[in-house]
Amino acid sequence: MLIQAVNVTKVYKNGLTALNDINLCIDSGEFVFLTGQSGAGKSTLIRLMFREDQPTSGKILIAGRSISRLSERETVALRRNSGVVFQDFRLLEKNSVFDNVAITLKATEVPKEQIKLRVPEVLEQVGLVGREKEPVINLSGGERQRVAVARAIANKPMILYADEPTGDLDPQTSMELMKLFVEINNQQTTVIMATHDREIVNHFNKRVVTLASGRIVSDRRGGFRL
Ligand code: ADP
């Protein structure tokens, strides 16, 4: 078991219960869609899994280890093993493609020489060969999201989280990005993607975990259910 959520509840400071007693197991190598209407708790669950936030009660285990109390070294290891992609890309718009991808590697103290080798390699993987020097501001939405994916997978993480990654893309560009996620998943990276895009979920025959008002209301393979 790679990821385990055990009785996870998240109550925000304003008293709102975003997650209500979630139990979920995800195996290494799985591709999981998290679906459900806006406000269902998808982003909250993803944020807890990559430890941007903590549950109010319950626990999350990654590779058998609770992530609620980690040493500094364990936190770095967890970050290195978790790549994240957001709907709004969150890139440094004025910086080059190279700098945007290198940022993850620098943050985890990868030596400069290795960074110079790894960035072109990962750009090739996402279909952006030779675009290192281009400022992100010159790129299309689809290309920007590919840079964000390259940044997320630069450290070869065990888990790639994506929160509505196609939300700002047109249908064709979305489908191309999805193919990239499937390729990344085929190379052993576990992919967890929050989306409310029915077309996408229905097109790929993957595990679909549906949330409604902070609870899991369905967990099955293939097809969108609300
Ligand atoms: P989804 O990703 O499915 O749209 P979210 O996890 O973003 O759902 O939100 C779940 C619920 O928690 C929503 O009602 C939302 O308004 C609330 N929420 C999310 N983040 C916060 C926060 N930082 N403070 C208070 N409430 C929040």
mmCIF file of C-alpha atoms and ligand atoms in Angstrom:
data_model
loop_
_atom_site.group_PDB
_atom_site.id
_atom_site.type_symbol
_atom_site.label_atom_id
_atom_site.label_comp_id
_atom_site.label_asym_id
_atom_site.label_seq_id
_atom_site.Cartn_x
_atom_site.Cartn_y
_atom_site.Cartn_z
ATOM 1 C CA MET A 1 0.000 0.000 0.000
ATOM 2 C CA LEU A 2 1.488 3.333 -1.033
ATOM 3 C CA ILE A 3 -1.076 5.770 0.363
ATOM 4 C CA GLN A 4 -3.528 5.158 3.138
ATOM 5 C CA ALA A 5 -5.999 7.638 4.590
ATOM 6 C CA VAL A 6 -7.406 6.395 7.894
ATOM 7 C CA ASN A 7 -10.502 8.116 9.313
ATOM 8 C CA VAL A 8 -9.339 11.442 7.927
ATOM 9 C CA THR A 9 -11.418 14.439 8.897
ATOM 10 C CA LYS A 10 -10.575 18.029 8.064
ATOM 11 C CA VAL A 11 -12.407 20.884 9.716
ATOM 12 C CA TYR A 12 -11.223 24.332 8.649
ATOM 13 C CA LYS A 13 -10.832 27.173 11.156
ATOM 14 C CA ASN A 14 -14.158 28.651 10.061
ATOM 15 C CA GLY A 15 -15.871 25.449 11.263
ATOM 16 C CA LEU A 16 -16.436 24.002 7.807
ATOM 17 C CA THR A 17 -15.987 20.229 7.558
ATOM 18 C CA ALA A 18 -14.231 19.689 4.217
ATOM 19 C CA LEU A 19 -13.510 15.972 4.758
ATOM 20 C CA ASN A 20 -15.570 13.697 6.937
ATOM 21 C CA ASP A 21 -14.042 10.376 8.016
ATOM 22 C CA ILE A 22 -12.276 9.443 4.789
ATOM 23 C CA ASN A 23 -10.807 5.945 4.427
ATOM 24 C CA LEU A 24 -8.885 5.313 1.246
ATOM 25 C CA CYS A 25 -6.104 2.993 0.086
ATOM 26 C CA ILE A 26 -4.074 3.587 -3.051
ATOM 27 C CA ASP A 27 -1.558 1.064 -4.338
ATOM 28 C CA SER A 28 1.758 1.870 -5.897
ATOM 29 C CA GLY A 29 1.362 2.411 -9.649
ATOM 30 C CA GLU A 30 -2.361 3.201 -9.601
ATOM 31 C CA PHE A 31 -4.034 5.982 -11.590
ATOM 32 C CA VAL A 32 -6.855 7.457 -9.537
ATOM 33 C CA PHE A 33 -9.343 10.131 -10.515
ATOM 34 C CA LEU A 34 -10.814 12.080 -7.610
ATOM 35 C CA THR A 35 -14.128 13.454 -8.757
ATOM 36 C CA GLY A 36 -17.065 15.270 -7.276
ATOM 37 C CA GLN A 37 -18.666 18.668 -7.516
ATOM 38 C CA SER A 38 -16.904 21.864 -6.611
ATOM 39 C CA GLY A 39 -16.531 22.028 -2.831
ATOM 40 C CA ALA A 40 -16.675 18.236 -2.388
ATOM 41 C CA GLY A 41 -13.224 18.147 -0.777
ATOM 42 C CA LYS A 42 -10.956 17.017 -3.638
ATOM 43 C CA SER A 43 -8.317 19.735 -3.241
ATOM 44 C CA THR A 44 -8.341 19.384 0.525
ATOM 45 C CA LEU A 45 -7.645 15.658 0.269
ATOM 46 C CA ILE A 46 -4.800 16.233 -2.181
ATOM 47 C CA ARG A 47 -3.315 18.963 0.031
ATOM 48 C CA LEU A 48 -3.343 16.599 3.000
ATOM 49 C CA MET A 49 -1.674 13.841 0.988
ATOM 50 C CA PHE A 50 1.274 15.993 -0.008
ATOM 51 C CA ARG A 51 1.262 17.518 3.453
ATOM 52 C CA GLU A 52 0.586 21.102 2.587
ATOM 53 C CA ASP A 53 -1.973 20.860 5.373
ATOM 54 C CA GLN A 54 -2.762 18.439 8.221
ATOM 55 C CA PRO A 55 -5.941 16.508 9.056
ATOM 56 C CA THR A 56 -7.939 17.601 12.110
ATOM 57 C CA SER A 57 -8.212 13.936 13.053
ATOM 58 C CA GLY A 58 -7.209 10.626 11.516
ATOM 59 C CA LYS A 59 -3.966 9.986 9.723
ATOM 60 C CA ILE A 60 -2.335 9.646 6.350
ATOM 61 C CA LEU A 61 0.336 7.041 5.742
ATOM 62 C CA ILE A 62 2.708 7.112 2.798
ATOM 63 C CA ALA A 63 4.622 3.881 2.269
ATOM 64 C CA GLY A 64 3.477 2.716 5.691
ATOM 65 C CA ARG A 65 4.688 5.802 7.535
ATOM 66 C CA SER A 66 2.380 8.371 9.116
ATOM 67 C CA ILE A 67 3.150 11.801 7.707
ATOM 68 C CA SER A 68 1.731 13.779 10.619
ATOM 69 C CA ARG A 69 5.023 14.015 12.481
ATOM 70 C CA LEU A 70 8.089 14.016 10.287
ATOM 71 C CA SER A 71 11.642 15.100 10.913
ATOM 72 C CA GLU A 72 13.105 17.738 8.610
ATOM 73 C CA ARG A 73 14.897 15.018 6.648
ATOM 74 C CA GLU A 74 11.721 12.977 6.249
ATOM 75 C CA THR A 75 9.853 16.069 5.098
ATOM 76 C CA VAL A 76 12.450 16.675 2.376
ATOM 77 C CA ALA A 77 12.201 13.011 1.323
ATOM 78 C CA LEU A 78 8.397 13.242 1.165
ATOM 79 C CA ARG A 79 8.557 16.413 -0.935
ATOM 80 C CA ARG A 80 11.068 14.814 -3.282
ATOM 81 C CA ASN A 81 8.696 11.925 -3.776
ATOM 82 C CA SER A 82 5.602 14.044 -4.412
ATOM 83 C CA GLY A 83 5.136 16.105 -7.562
ATOM 84 C CA VAL A 84 2.188 18.477 -7.801
ATOM 85 C CA VAL A 85 0.449 20.151 -10.746
ATOM 86 C CA PHE A 86 -2.255 22.811 -10.325
ATOM 87 C CA GLN A 87 -4.968 24.214 -12.595
ATOM 88 C CA ASP A 88 -3.319 27.638 -12.721
ATOM 89 C CA PHE A 89 0.170 26.221 -13.480
ATOM 90 C CA ARG A 90 1.880 28.330 -10.771
ATOM 91 C CA LEU A 91 4.936 29.035 -12.882
ATOM 92 C CA LEU A 92 7.333 31.959 -12.711
ATOM 93 C CA GLU A 93 5.973 33.630 -15.836
ATOM 94 C CA LYS A 94 8.962 35.869 -16.590
ATOM 95 C CA ASN A 95 11.526 33.149 -16.046
ATOM 96 C CA SER A 96 12.737 30.630 -18.595
ATOM 97 C CA VAL A 97 11.407 27.120 -18.983
ATOM 98 C CA PHE A 98 14.769 25.873 -17.686
ATOM 99 C CA ASP A 99 14.539 27.935 -14.478
ATOM 100 C CA ASN A 100 10.974 26.809 -13.834
ATOM 101 C CA VAL A 101 11.879 23.140 -14.071
ATOM 102 C CA ALA A 102 15.207 23.519 -12.258
ATOM 103 C CA ILE A 103 13.485 25.040 -9.229
ATOM 104 C CA THR A 104 12.351 21.640 -7.892
ATOM 105 C CA LEU A 105 15.818 20.202 -8.327
ATOM 106 C CA LYS A 106 17.455 23.167 -6.604
ATOM 107 C CA ALA A 107 14.978 22.936 -3.730
ATOM 108 C CA THR A 108 16.026 19.351 -3.103
ATOM 109 C CA GLU A 109 19.723 20.213 -3.400
ATOM 110 C CA VAL A 110 20.506 18.386 -6.630
ATOM 111 C CA PRO A 111 24.004 19.446 -7.810
ATOM 112 C CA LYS A 112 24.167 22.003 -10.654
ATOM 113 C CA GLU A 113 25.804 19.607 -13.096
ATOM 114 C CA GLN A 114 23.022 17.079 -12.619
ATOM 115 C CA ILE A 115 20.388 19.797 -13.028
ATOM 116 C CA LYS A 116 21.888 20.713 -16.423
ATOM 117 C CA LEU A 117 21.481 17.116 -17.546
ATOM 118 C CA ARG A 118 18.104 16.414 -15.989
ATOM 119 C CA VAL A 119 16.183 19.483 -17.259
ATOM 120 C CA PRO A 120 16.546 18.671 -21.005
ATOM 121 C CA GLU A 121 15.751 15.042 -20.272
ATOM 122 C CA VAL A 122 12.495 15.828 -18.503
ATOM 123 C CA LEU A 123 11.567 18.450 -21.128
ATOM 124 C CA GLU A 124 11.924 15.763 -23.768
ATOM 125 C CA GLN A 125 9.591 13.535 -21.782
ATOM 126 C CA VAL A 126 6.859 16.198 -21.740
ATOM 127 C CA GLY A 127 7.309 17.095 -25.425
ATOM 128 C CA LEU A 128 9.143 20.408 -25.031
ATOM 129 C CA VAL A 129 12.508 19.550 -26.559
ATOM 130 C CA GLY A 130 14.836 22.526 -26.955
ATOM 131 C CA ARG A 131 12.549 25.044 -25.238
ATOM 132 C CA GLU A 132 14.835 25.589 -22.222
ATOM 133 C CA LYS A 133 15.582 29.267 -22.881
ATOM 134 C CA GLU A 134 12.047 30.348 -23.750
ATOM 135 C CA PRO A 135 10.372 32.626 -21.192
ATOM 136 C CA VAL A 136 7.207 30.935 -19.934
ATOM 137 C CA ILE A 137 5.224 34.052 -20.827
ATOM 138 C CA ASN A 138 5.655 33.161 -24.533
ATOM 139 C CA LEU A 139 4.072 29.710 -24.171
ATOM 140 C CA SER A 140 0.509 28.531 -24.782
ATOM 141 C CA GLY A 141 -1.632 27.176 -21.928
ATOM 142 C CA GLY A 142 -0.958 23.584 -22.934
ATOM 143 C CA GLU A 143 2.784 24.223 -23.096
ATOM 144 C CA ARG A 144 2.717 25.946 -19.712
ATOM 145 C CA GLN A 145 1.021 22.971 -18.158
ATOM 146 C CA ARG A 146 3.698 20.730 -19.680
ATOM 147 C CA VAL A 147 6.357 22.875 -18.016
ATOM 148 C CA ALA A 148 4.465 22.475 -14.738
ATOM 149 C CA VAL A 149 4.394 18.699 -15.273
ATOM 150 C CA ALA A 150 8.124 18.687 -16.060
ATOM 151 C CA ARG A 151 8.756 20.606 -12.830
ATOM 152 C CA ALA A 152 6.583 18.132 -10.915
ATOM 153 C CA ILE A 153 8.319 15.017 -12.248
ATOM 154 C CA ALA A 154 11.882 16.378 -12.386
ATOM 155 C CA ASN A 155 12.791 14.489 -9.201
ATOM 156 C CA LYS A 156 11.186 11.252 -10.480
ATOM 157 C CA PRO A 157 8.631 11.285 -7.674
ATOM 158 C CA MET A 158 6.716 8.193 -6.550
ATOM 159 C CA ILE A 159 3.463 10.135 -6.656
ATOM 160 C CA LEU A 160 2.199 12.796 -9.034
ATOM 161 C CA TYR A 161 -0.747 14.829 -7.724
ATOM 162 C CA ALA A 162 -2.726 16.941 -10.155
ATOM 163 C CA ASP A 163 -5.506 19.283 -9.032
ATOM 164 C CA GLU A 164 -7.821 20.129 -11.958
ATOM 165 C CA PRO A 165 -4.810 20.278 -14.310
ATOM 166 C CA THR A 166 -7.000 20.595 -17.414
ATOM 167 C CA GLY A 167 -9.326 23.222 -15.932
ATOM 168 C CA ASP A 168 -7.889 26.053 -18.027
ATOM 169 C CA LEU A 169 -7.220 24.053 -21.210
ATOM 170 C CA ASP A 170 -9.362 23.418 -24.277
ATOM 171 C CA PRO A 171 -10.628 19.841 -24.837
ATOM 172 C CA GLN A 172 -7.963 18.822 -27.368
ATOM 173 C CA THR A 173 -5.085 20.209 -25.304
ATOM 174 C CA SER A 174 -6.587 18.554 -22.222
ATOM 175 C CA MET A 175 -6.628 15.190 -23.949
ATOM 176 C CA GLU A 176 -2.976 15.566 -24.989
ATOM 177 C CA LEU A 177 -2.040 16.413 -21.411
ATOM 178 C CA MET A 178 -3.978 13.362 -20.198
ATOM 179 C CA LYS A 179 -1.973 11.146 -22.532
ATOM 180 C CA LEU A 180 1.157 12.525 -20.897
ATOM 181 C CA PHE A 181 -0.201 11.646 -17.437
ATOM 182 C CA VAL A 182 -0.952 8.120 -18.648
ATOM 183 C CA GLU A 183 2.615 7.788 -19.987
ATOM 184 C CA ILE A 184 4.013 9.005 -16.675
ATOM 185 C CA ASN A 185 1.795 6.491 -14.883
ATOM 186 C CA ASN A 186 3.031 3.730 -17.193
ATOM 187 C CA GLN A 187 6.533 4.489 -15.952
ATOM 188 C CA GLN A 188 5.510 3.449 -12.423
ATOM 189 C CA THR A 189 4.539 6.839 -11.027
ATOM 190 C CA THR A 190 1.290 6.728 -9.074
ATOM 191 C CA VAL A 191 -1.029 9.452 -10.408
ATOM 192 C CA ILE A 192 -3.814 11.057 -8.374
ATOM 193 C CA MET A 193 -5.825 13.587 -10.284
ATOM 194 C CA ALA A 194 -8.726 15.710 -9.091
ATOM 195 C CA THR A 195 -11.108 16.667 -11.866
ATOM 196 C CA HIS A 196 -14.770 17.282 -12.548
ATOM 197 C CA ASP A 197 -14.339 16.818 -16.289
ATOM 198 C CA ARG A 198 -16.717 13.990 -17.221
ATOM 199 C CA GLU A 199 -15.314 13.553 -20.732
ATOM 200 C CA ILE A 200 -11.849 12.879 -19.405
ATOM 201 C CA VAL A 201 -12.934 10.501 -16.650
ATOM 202 C CA ASN A 202 -15.166 8.574 -19.045
ATOM 203 C CA HIS A 203 -12.474 8.351 -21.692
ATOM 204 C CA PHE A 204 -9.920 6.659 -19.467
ATOM 205 C CA ASN A 205 -10.840 3.413 -17.797
ATOM 206 C CA LYS A 206 -9.280 4.213 -14.438
ATOM 207 C CA ARG A 207 -10.237 4.012 -10.795
ATOM 208 C CA VAL A 208 -12.692 6.776 -9.908
ATOM 209 C CA VAL A 209 -13.138 7.892 -6.317
ATOM 210 C CA THR A 210 -16.101 10.223 -5.967
ATOM 211 C CA LEU A 211 -16.450 12.683 -3.112
ATOM 212 C CA ALA A 212 -19.611 14.500 -2.047
ATOM 213 C CA SER A 213 -19.731 16.862 0.931
ATOM 214 C CA GLY A 214 -16.438 15.535 2.249
ATOM 215 C CA ARG A 215 -17.326 11.839 2.078
ATOM 216 C CA ILE A 216 -16.411 9.103 -0.372
ATOM 217 C CA VAL A 217 -19.668 8.147 -2.051
ATOM 218 C CA SER A 218 -18.269 5.796 -4.665
ATOM 219 C CA ASP A 219 -15.025 4.053 -5.521
ATOM 220 C CA ARG A 220 -14.989 2.031 -8.710
ATOM 221 C CA ARG A 221 -13.279 1.552 -12.007
ATOM 222 C CA GLY A 222 -14.217 3.485 -15.154
ATOM 223 C CA GLY A 223 -16.856 6.106 -15.785
ATOM 224 C CA PHE A 224 -18.038 9.220 -14.060
ATOM 225 C CA ARG A 225 -20.671 8.919 -11.374
ATOM 226 C CA LEU A 226 -22.192 11.719 -9.353
HETATM 227 P P1 ADP B 1 -13.014 20.782 -4.224
HETATM 228 O O1 ADP B 1 -11.565 20.673 -4.533
HETATM 229 O O2 ADP B 1 -13.752 19.476 -4.382
HETATM 230 O O3 ADP B 1 -13.689 21.900 -4.961
HETATM 231 P P2 ADP B 1 -12.155 21.849 -1.665
HETATM 232 O O4 ADP B 1 -11.340 20.819 -0.987
HETATM 233 O O5 ADP B 1 -11.475 22.978 -2.337
HETATM 234 O O6 ADP B 1 -13.166 21.112 -2.666
HETATM 235 O O7 ADP B 1 -13.157 22.463 -0.612
HETATM 236 C C1 ADP B 1 -13.969 21.683 0.280
HETATM 237 C C2 ADP B 1 -14.738 22.624 1.192
HETATM 238 O O8 ADP B 1 -13.821 23.247 2.080
HETATM 239 C C3 ADP B 1 -15.445 23.729 0.450
HETATM 240 O O9 ADP B 1 -16.670 23.993 1.103
HETATM 241 C C4 ADP B 1 -14.512 24.918 0.595
HETATM 242 O O10 ADP B 1 -15.207 26.125 0.567
HETATM 243 C C5 ADP B 1 -13.883 24.653 1.951
HETATM 244 N N1 ADP B 1 -12.501 25.167 2.050
HETATM 245 C C6 ADP B 1 -11.463 24.868 1.253
HETATM 246 N N2 ADP B 1 -10.343 25.464 1.666
HETATM 247 C C7 ADP B 1 -10.684 26.173 2.775
HETATM 248 C C8 ADP B 1 -9.962 27.014 3.688
HETATM 249 N N3 ADP B 1 -8.653 27.258 3.533
HETATM 250 N N4 ADP B 1 -10.641 27.574 4.710
HETATM 251 C C9 ADP B 1 -11.966 27.334 4.879
HETATM 252 N N5 ADP B 1 -12.705 26.540 4.076
HETATM 253 C C10 ADP B 1 -12.083 25.983 3.027
#
